[in-house]
Amino acid sequence: MMIGVCVALLLLAGNVQGGKKCSGNPLMYNGKLCGSTTRYHDSHKGACGCGHGDTPFGWNQNNYVAAANQMFFDSGRRTWCGSKCGHCVRLTTTGGYVDGQGGPTRGGESKIFMVTNLCPAVDPNMAWCAQSAAPWDGGANTFGYAYHFDLENGGHQIDRLNWNNPEVTVDEVSCDGHESMTPTSGYYSQCECH
C-alpha cells in the first residue's frame, strides 16, 4: 500500500511541478518565448472597446480574453485601440509558475486567448506589465518574462481550467477555427477598435 502511494506521488510530481520551467535570457521553454499570467475580472469594455457603453459584451467577460502587457498591446504605448487588439495568442502552460505568485498547473495545456484589453504599466501592475520593450525586442517584466497576460475570469472560465497564474509559452495565431470559448474575428468586428 505504501509503495503504491509513493508511486502515485512521484507520478503526480512528474506532471505538476512548481517554480519556473523557463530559463535563459530571455526566458524560453522548448525554444519559445515565455510569458507570465494572472487573472482578473473587469466589468468594463476594455481598451479595445468590446462592449456597449462601458459594459463588456458577454463574450468579453465570459470567454478566453486577455489584457496584454503594454509593450505587446502596443509598442508605441497607445492605451486605446492598441495594434494587438483582436489578435489571438496560444498560451501553453509549462508546468511552472512564479514562486509566491501562482501554483501548480499541469504543463502542456494550450488555450487560445483574444487580446481585448490592456494591462497598463502603472501601479499595481508594474511588476507584471511594465516590460521596457516589446517581446521581440528583449523586453522583460520584473519576473523576467517577455509577455504578460492578465486573463479575464468574469465567468470563472480560468478557475474551471484550474490555472493558477501559470507560466506559459506564447504563439500568435489566428482567432478563427478554435474551441467555442475563443472569440472569433467575427466577435471582434463588434468592437470599437476593429
PDB file of C-alpha atoms in Angstrom:
ATOM      1  CA  MET A   1       0.000   0.000   0.000  1.00  0.00           C
ATOM      2  CA  MET A   2       2.750   2.475   0.974  1.00  0.00           C
ATOM      3  CA  ILE A   3       4.661   1.725  -2.257  1.00  0.00           C
ATOM      4  CA  GLY A   4       1.510   2.479  -4.283  1.00  0.00           C
ATOM      5  CA  VAL A   5       1.086   5.838  -2.533  1.00  0.00           C
ATOM      6  CA  CYS A   6       4.762   6.713  -3.136  1.00  0.00           C
ATOM      7  CA  VAL A   7       4.496   5.794  -6.829  1.00  0.00           C
ATOM      8  CA  ALA A   8       1.317   7.900  -7.183  1.00  0.00           C
ATOM      9  CA  LEU A   9       3.021  10.883  -5.544  1.00  0.00           C
ATOM     10  CA  LEU A  10       6.063  10.548  -7.818  1.00  0.00           C
ATOM     11  CA  LEU A  11       3.818  10.390 -10.902  1.00  0.00           C
ATOM     12  CA  LEU A  12       1.929  13.474  -9.749  1.00  0.00           C
ATOM     13  CA  ALA A  13       5.183  15.331  -9.079  1.00  0.00           C
ATOM     14  CA  GLY A  14       6.331  14.481 -12.594  1.00  0.00           C
ATOM     15  CA  ASN A  15       3.200  16.021 -14.122  1.00  0.00           C
ATOM     16  CA  VAL A  16       2.772  19.124 -11.955  1.00  0.00           C
ATOM     17  CA  GLN A  17       5.920  20.837 -10.710  1.00  0.00           C
ATOM     18  CA  GLY A  18       6.481  24.177  -9.032  1.00  0.00           C
ATOM     19  CA  GLY A  19       8.781  27.062  -9.806  1.00  0.00           C
ATOM     20  CA  LYS A  20       9.829  28.415 -13.168  1.00  0.00           C
ATOM     21  CA  LYS A  21      10.382  25.999 -16.039  1.00  0.00           C
ATOM     22  CA  CYS A  22      11.501  28.741 -18.434  1.00  0.00           C
ATOM     23  CA  SER A  23      15.178  29.605 -18.376  1.00  0.00           C
ATOM     24  CA  GLY A  24      17.796  31.787 -20.022  1.00  0.00           C
ATOM     25  CA  ASN A  25      17.758  35.432 -21.019  1.00  0.00           C
ATOM     26  CA  PRO A  26      15.195  35.994 -22.419  1.00  0.00           C
ATOM     27  CA  LEU A  27      13.204  33.304 -20.605  1.00  0.00           C
ATOM     28  CA  MET A  28      12.403  30.475 -23.016  1.00  0.00           C
ATOM     29  CA  TYR A  29      10.923  26.983 -22.904  1.00  0.00           C
ATOM     30  CA  ASN A  30      11.172  24.467 -25.744  1.00  0.00           C
ATOM     31  CA  GLY A  31      12.567  27.209 -27.998  1.00  0.00           C
ATOM     32  CA  LYS A  32       9.669  29.644 -27.401  1.00  0.00           C
ATOM     33  CA  LEU A  33       9.491  32.928 -25.512  1.00  0.00           C
ATOM     34  CA  CYS A  34       7.751  32.649 -22.169  1.00  0.00           C
ATOM     35  CA  GLY A  35       5.068  34.741 -20.538  1.00  0.00           C
ATOM     36  CA  SER A  36       3.578  35.186 -17.107  1.00  0.00           C
ATOM     37  CA  THR A  37      -0.155  35.201 -16.378  1.00  0.00           C
ATOM     38  CA  THR A  38      -2.503  36.479 -13.727  1.00  0.00           C
ATOM     39  CA  ARG A  39      -6.286  36.635 -13.714  1.00  0.00           C
ATOM     40  CA  TYR A  40      -8.724  39.444 -13.151  1.00  0.00           C
ATOM     41  CA  HIS A  41     -12.346  40.450 -13.528  1.00  0.00           C
ATOM     42  CA  ASP A  42     -13.166  43.759 -15.175  1.00  0.00           C
ATOM     43  CA  SER A  43     -16.752  44.864 -15.668  1.00  0.00           C
ATOM     44  CA  HIS A  44     -15.743  47.367 -18.375  1.00  0.00           C
ATOM     45  CA  LYS A  45     -15.450  47.084 -22.154  1.00  0.00           C
ATOM     46  CA  GLY A  46     -11.662  47.233 -22.054  1.00  0.00           C
ATOM     47  CA  ALA A  47      -9.063  49.124 -24.079  1.00  0.00           C
ATOM     48  CA  CYS A  48     -10.214  47.577 -27.375  1.00  0.00           C
ATOM     49  CA  GLY A  49     -13.778  48.874 -26.963  1.00  0.00           C
ATOM     50  CA  CYS A  50     -15.545  45.496 -26.797  1.00  0.00           C
ATOM     51  CA  GLY A  51     -18.857  46.461 -25.242  1.00  0.00           C
ATOM     52  CA  HIS A  52     -21.919  48.717 -25.245  1.00  0.00           C
ATOM     53  CA  GLY A  53     -21.215  51.989 -23.470  1.00  0.00           C
ATOM     54  CA  ASP A  54     -18.732  50.841 -20.821  1.00  0.00           C
ATOM     55  CA  THR A  55     -20.375  47.436 -20.281  1.00  0.00           C
ATOM     56  CA  PRO A  56     -18.490  44.498 -21.819  1.00  0.00           C
ATOM     57  CA  PHE A  57     -20.096  42.209 -24.365  1.00  0.00           C
ATOM     58  CA  GLY A  58     -20.901  38.874 -22.706  1.00  0.00           C
ATOM     59  CA  TRP A  59     -18.143  37.111 -24.650  1.00  0.00           C
ATOM     60  CA  ASN A  60     -15.640  39.772 -23.484  1.00  0.00           C
ATOM     61  CA  GLN A  61     -16.297  38.772 -19.908  1.00  0.00           C
ATOM     62  CA  ASN A  62     -17.019  35.044 -20.118  1.00  0.00           C
ATOM     63  CA  ASN A  63     -14.744  33.702 -22.877  1.00  0.00           C
ATOM     64  CA  TYR A  64     -10.977  33.375 -23.321  1.00  0.00           C
ATOM     65  CA  VAL A  65      -9.891  37.024 -23.497  1.00  0.00           C
ATOM     66  CA  ALA A  66      -6.880  38.747 -22.001  1.00  0.00           C
ATOM     67  CA  ALA A  67      -5.354  42.080 -21.114  1.00  0.00           C
ATOM     68  CA  ALA A  68      -1.839  42.178 -22.611  1.00  0.00           C
ATOM     69  CA  ASN A  69       1.170  43.974 -21.168  1.00  0.00           C
ATOM     70  CA  GLN A  70       1.687  47.493 -22.552  1.00  0.00           C
ATOM     71  CA  MET A  71       4.554  46.747 -24.949  1.00  0.00           C
ATOM     72  CA  PHE A  72       2.766  43.776 -26.528  1.00  0.00           C
ATOM     73  CA  PHE A  73      -0.622  45.549 -26.595  1.00  0.00           C
ATOM     74  CA  ASP A  74       1.010  48.422 -28.477  1.00  0.00           C
ATOM     75  CA  SER A  75       4.760  49.005 -28.660  1.00  0.00           C
ATOM     76  CA  GLY A  76       4.030  52.669 -29.444  1.00  0.00           C
ATOM     77  CA  ARG A  77       2.457  52.835 -25.956  1.00  0.00           C
ATOM     78  CA  ARG A  78      -1.104  53.596 -27.067  1.00  0.00           C
ATOM     79  CA  THR A  79      -3.587  52.796 -24.314  1.00  0.00           C
ATOM     80  CA  TRP A  80      -6.693  52.684 -26.551  1.00  0.00           C
ATOM     81  CA  CYS A  81      -7.080  50.583 -29.704  1.00  0.00           C
ATOM     82  CA  GLY A  82      -3.603  49.071 -29.491  1.00  0.00           C
ATOM     83  CA  SER A  83      -2.107  47.334 -32.503  1.00  0.00           C
ATOM     84  CA  LYS A  84      -2.715  43.879 -30.947  1.00  0.00           C
ATOM     85  CA  CYS A  85      -6.428  44.442 -30.252  1.00  0.00           C
ATOM     86  CA  GLY A  86      -8.360  41.498 -31.657  1.00  0.00           C
ATOM     87  CA  HIS A  87      -5.228  39.380 -32.129  1.00  0.00           C
ATOM     88  CA  CYS A  88      -5.057  35.929 -30.582  1.00  0.00           C
ATOM     89  CA  VAL A  89      -2.334  34.081 -28.736  1.00  0.00           C
ATOM     90  CA  ARG A  90      -1.953  30.406 -27.938  1.00  0.00           C
ATOM     91  CA  LEU A  91      -0.868  30.153 -24.322  1.00  0.00           C
ATOM     92  CA  THR A  92       0.637  26.779 -23.441  1.00  0.00           C
ATOM     93  CA  THR A  93       1.371  26.014 -19.811  1.00  0.00           C
ATOM     94  CA  THR A  94       4.906  24.921 -18.973  1.00  0.00           C
ATOM     95  CA  GLY A  95       4.013  23.407 -15.607  1.00  0.00           C
ATOM     96  CA  GLY A  96       5.824  26.280 -13.906  1.00  0.00           C
ATOM     97  CA  TYR A  97       4.832  29.484 -12.166  1.00  0.00           C
ATOM     98  CA  VAL A  98       6.391  32.404 -10.302  1.00  0.00           C
ATOM     99  CA  ASP A  99       7.023  31.258  -6.728  1.00  0.00           C
ATOM    100  CA  GLY A 100       4.700  33.039  -4.318  1.00  0.00           C
ATOM    101  CA  GLN A 101       2.528  34.355  -7.172  1.00  0.00           C
ATOM    102  CA  GLY A 102       0.846  31.204  -8.507  1.00  0.00           C
ATOM    103  CA  GLY A 103       0.557  27.494  -8.031  1.00  0.00           C
ATOM    104  CA  PRO A 104       0.851  24.138  -9.739  1.00  0.00           C
ATOM    105  CA  THR A 105      -0.752  23.893 -13.171  1.00  0.00           C
ATOM    106  CA  ARG A 106      -0.316  20.862 -15.404  1.00  0.00           C
ATOM    107  CA  GLY A 107       2.130  21.513 -18.235  1.00  0.00           C
ATOM    108  CA  GLY A 108       1.248  21.195 -21.911  1.00  0.00           C
ATOM    109  CA  GLU A 109      -2.277  22.666 -21.765  1.00  0.00           C
ATOM    110  CA  SER A 110      -2.974  25.112 -24.627  1.00  0.00           C
ATOM    111  CA  LYS A 111      -5.796  27.641 -24.910  1.00  0.00           C
ATOM    112  CA  ILE A 112      -6.305  30.458 -27.422  1.00  0.00           C
ATOM    113  CA  PHE A 113      -6.993  33.935 -25.960  1.00  0.00           C
ATOM    114  CA  MET A 114      -8.021  37.121 -27.772  1.00  0.00           C
ATOM    115  CA  VAL A 115      -6.447  40.414 -26.665  1.00  0.00           C
ATOM    116  CA  THR A 116      -9.309  42.782 -25.774  1.00  0.00           C
ATOM    117  CA  ASN A 117      -7.745  44.858 -23.029  1.00  0.00           C
ATOM    118  CA  LEU A 118      -4.548  46.440 -21.766  1.00  0.00           C
ATOM    119  CA  CYS A 119      -2.642  45.593 -18.607  1.00  0.00           C
ATOM    120  CA  PRO A 120      -1.183  49.096 -18.213  1.00  0.00           C
ATOM    121  CA  ALA A 121       2.300  49.807 -16.919  1.00  0.00           C
ATOM    122  CA  VAL A 122       1.001  51.563 -13.796  1.00  0.00           C
ATOM    123  CA  ASP A 123       0.556  50.518 -10.153  1.00  0.00           C
ATOM    124  CA  PRO A 124      -0.449  47.859  -9.155  1.00  0.00           C
ATOM    125  CA  ASN A 125       0.638  46.218 -12.439  1.00  0.00           C
ATOM    126  CA  MET A 126       4.259  47.403 -12.564  1.00  0.00           C
ATOM    127  CA  ALA A 127       5.864  44.056 -11.686  1.00  0.00           C
ATOM    128  CA  TRP A 128       3.888  42.201 -14.359  1.00  0.00           C
ATOM    129  CA  CYS A 129       3.093  44.632 -17.176  1.00  0.00           C
ATOM    130  CA  ALA A 130       5.922  47.184 -17.345  1.00  0.00           C
ATOM    131  CA  GLN A 131       8.243  45.489 -19.857  1.00  0.00           C
ATOM    132  CA  SER A 132      10.669  48.122 -21.155  1.00  0.00           C
ATOM    133  CA  ALA A 133      10.439  46.954 -24.771  1.00  0.00           C
ATOM    134  CA  ALA A 134       8.314  44.716 -26.970  1.00  0.00           C
ATOM    135  CA  PRO A 135       8.786  40.945 -26.503  1.00  0.00           C
ATOM    136  CA  TRP A 136      10.616  40.663 -29.832  1.00  0.00           C
ATOM    137  CA  ASP A 137      12.987  43.476 -28.746  1.00  0.00           C
ATOM    138  CA  GLY A 138      14.067  41.866 -25.469  1.00  0.00           C
ATOM    139  CA  GLY A 139      11.657  43.482 -23.003  1.00  0.00           C
ATOM    140  CA  ALA A 140      11.041  41.663 -19.731  1.00  0.00           C
ATOM    141  CA  ASN A 141       8.949  42.233 -16.617  1.00  0.00           C
ATOM    142  CA  THR A 142      10.218  42.074 -13.020  1.00  0.00           C
ATOM    143  CA  PHE A 143       9.998  38.274 -13.141  1.00  0.00           C
ATOM    144  CA  GLY A 144      11.947  38.061 -16.429  1.00  0.00           C
ATOM    145  CA  TYR A 145       9.064  37.357 -18.834  1.00  0.00           C
ATOM    146  CA  ALA A 146       8.789  38.945 -22.286  1.00  0.00           C
ATOM    147  CA  TYR A 147       4.984  38.712 -22.198  1.00  0.00           C
ATOM    148  CA  HIS A 148       2.316  39.092 -19.559  1.00  0.00           C
ATOM    149  CA  PHE A 149      -1.371  38.305 -19.968  1.00  0.00           C
ATOM    150  CA  ASP A 150      -3.999  39.147 -17.351  1.00  0.00           C
ATOM    151  CA  LEU A 151      -6.699  36.555 -18.097  1.00  0.00           C
ATOM    152  CA  GLU A 152     -10.349  37.646 -17.755  1.00  0.00           C
ATOM    153  CA  ASN A 153     -12.115  35.436 -15.218  1.00  0.00           C
ATOM    154  CA  GLY A 154     -15.562  37.084 -15.070  1.00  0.00           C
ATOM    155  CA  GLY A 155     -17.330  33.810 -15.910  1.00  0.00           C
ATOM    156  CA  HIS A 156     -14.884  31.747 -13.795  1.00  0.00           C
ATOM    157  CA  GLN A 157     -13.504  30.354 -17.055  1.00  0.00           C
ATOM    158  CA  ILE A 158      -9.918  30.432 -15.768  1.00  0.00           C
ATOM    159  CA  ASP A 159     -10.958  28.845 -12.478  1.00  0.00           C
ATOM    160  CA  ARG A 160     -12.526  25.983 -14.469  1.00  0.00           C
ATOM    161  CA  LEU A 161      -9.188  25.434 -16.239  1.00  0.00           C
ATOM    162  CA  ASN A 162      -7.509  25.095 -12.828  1.00  0.00           C
ATOM    163  CA  TRP A 163      -4.903  27.619 -13.979  1.00  0.00           C
ATOM    164  CA  ASN A 164      -3.279  29.354 -11.007  1.00  0.00           C
ATOM    165  CA  ASN A 165      -1.243  32.102 -12.701  1.00  0.00           C
ATOM    166  CA  PRO A 166       0.780  29.656 -14.798  1.00  0.00           C
ATOM    167  CA  GLU A 167       3.933  30.336 -16.724  1.00  0.00           C
ATOM    168  CA  VAL A 168       3.220  29.891 -20.461  1.00  0.00           C
ATOM    169  CA  THR A 169       4.813  29.873 -23.868  1.00  0.00           C
ATOM    170  CA  VAL A 170       3.256  32.267 -26.380  1.00  0.00           C
ATOM    171  CA  ASP A 171       2.434  31.869 -30.070  1.00  0.00           C
ATOM    172  CA  GLU A 172       0.472  34.409 -32.111  1.00  0.00           C
ATOM    173  CA  VAL A 173      -2.264  32.539 -34.011  1.00  0.00           C
ATOM    174  CA  SER A 174      -5.465  33.152 -35.948  1.00  0.00           C
ATOM    175  CA  CYS A 175      -8.556  33.655 -33.798  1.00  0.00           C
ATOM    176  CA  ASP A 176     -10.729  31.501 -36.037  1.00  0.00           C
ATOM    177  CA  GLY A 177     -11.332  27.753 -36.023  1.00  0.00           C
ATOM    178  CA  HIS A 178     -10.768  27.026 -32.317  1.00  0.00           C
ATOM    179  CA  GLU A 179     -12.977  25.879 -29.463  1.00  0.00           C
ATOM    180  CA  SER A 180     -16.120  27.868 -28.693  1.00  0.00           C
ATOM    181  CA  MET A 181     -14.540  29.681 -25.721  1.00  0.00           C
ATOM    182  CA  THR A 182     -12.146  31.521 -28.058  1.00  0.00           C
ATOM    183  CA  PRO A 183     -13.774  34.607 -29.623  1.00  0.00           C
ATOM    184  CA  THR A 184     -13.556  34.736 -33.422  1.00  0.00           C
ATOM    185  CA  SER A 185     -12.690  37.671 -35.655  1.00  0.00           C
ATOM    186  CA  GLY A 186     -16.457  37.972 -36.196  1.00  0.00           C
ATOM    187  CA  TYR A 187     -16.902  38.713 -32.498  1.00  0.00           C
ATOM    188  CA  TYR A 188     -14.096  41.248 -32.619  1.00  0.00           C
ATOM    189  CA  SER A 189     -15.797  43.075 -35.520  1.00  0.00           C
ATOM    190  CA  GLN A 190     -18.358  44.260 -32.907  1.00  0.00           C
ATOM    191  CA  CYS A 191     -15.657  46.199 -31.036  1.00  0.00           C
ATOM    192  CA  GLU A 192     -14.954  49.901 -31.441  1.00  0.00           C
ATOM    193  CA  CYS A 193     -11.310  49.282 -32.396  1.00  0.00           C
ATOM    194  CA  HIS A 194     -11.884  46.679 -35.163  1.00  0.00           C
TER     195      HIS A 194
END
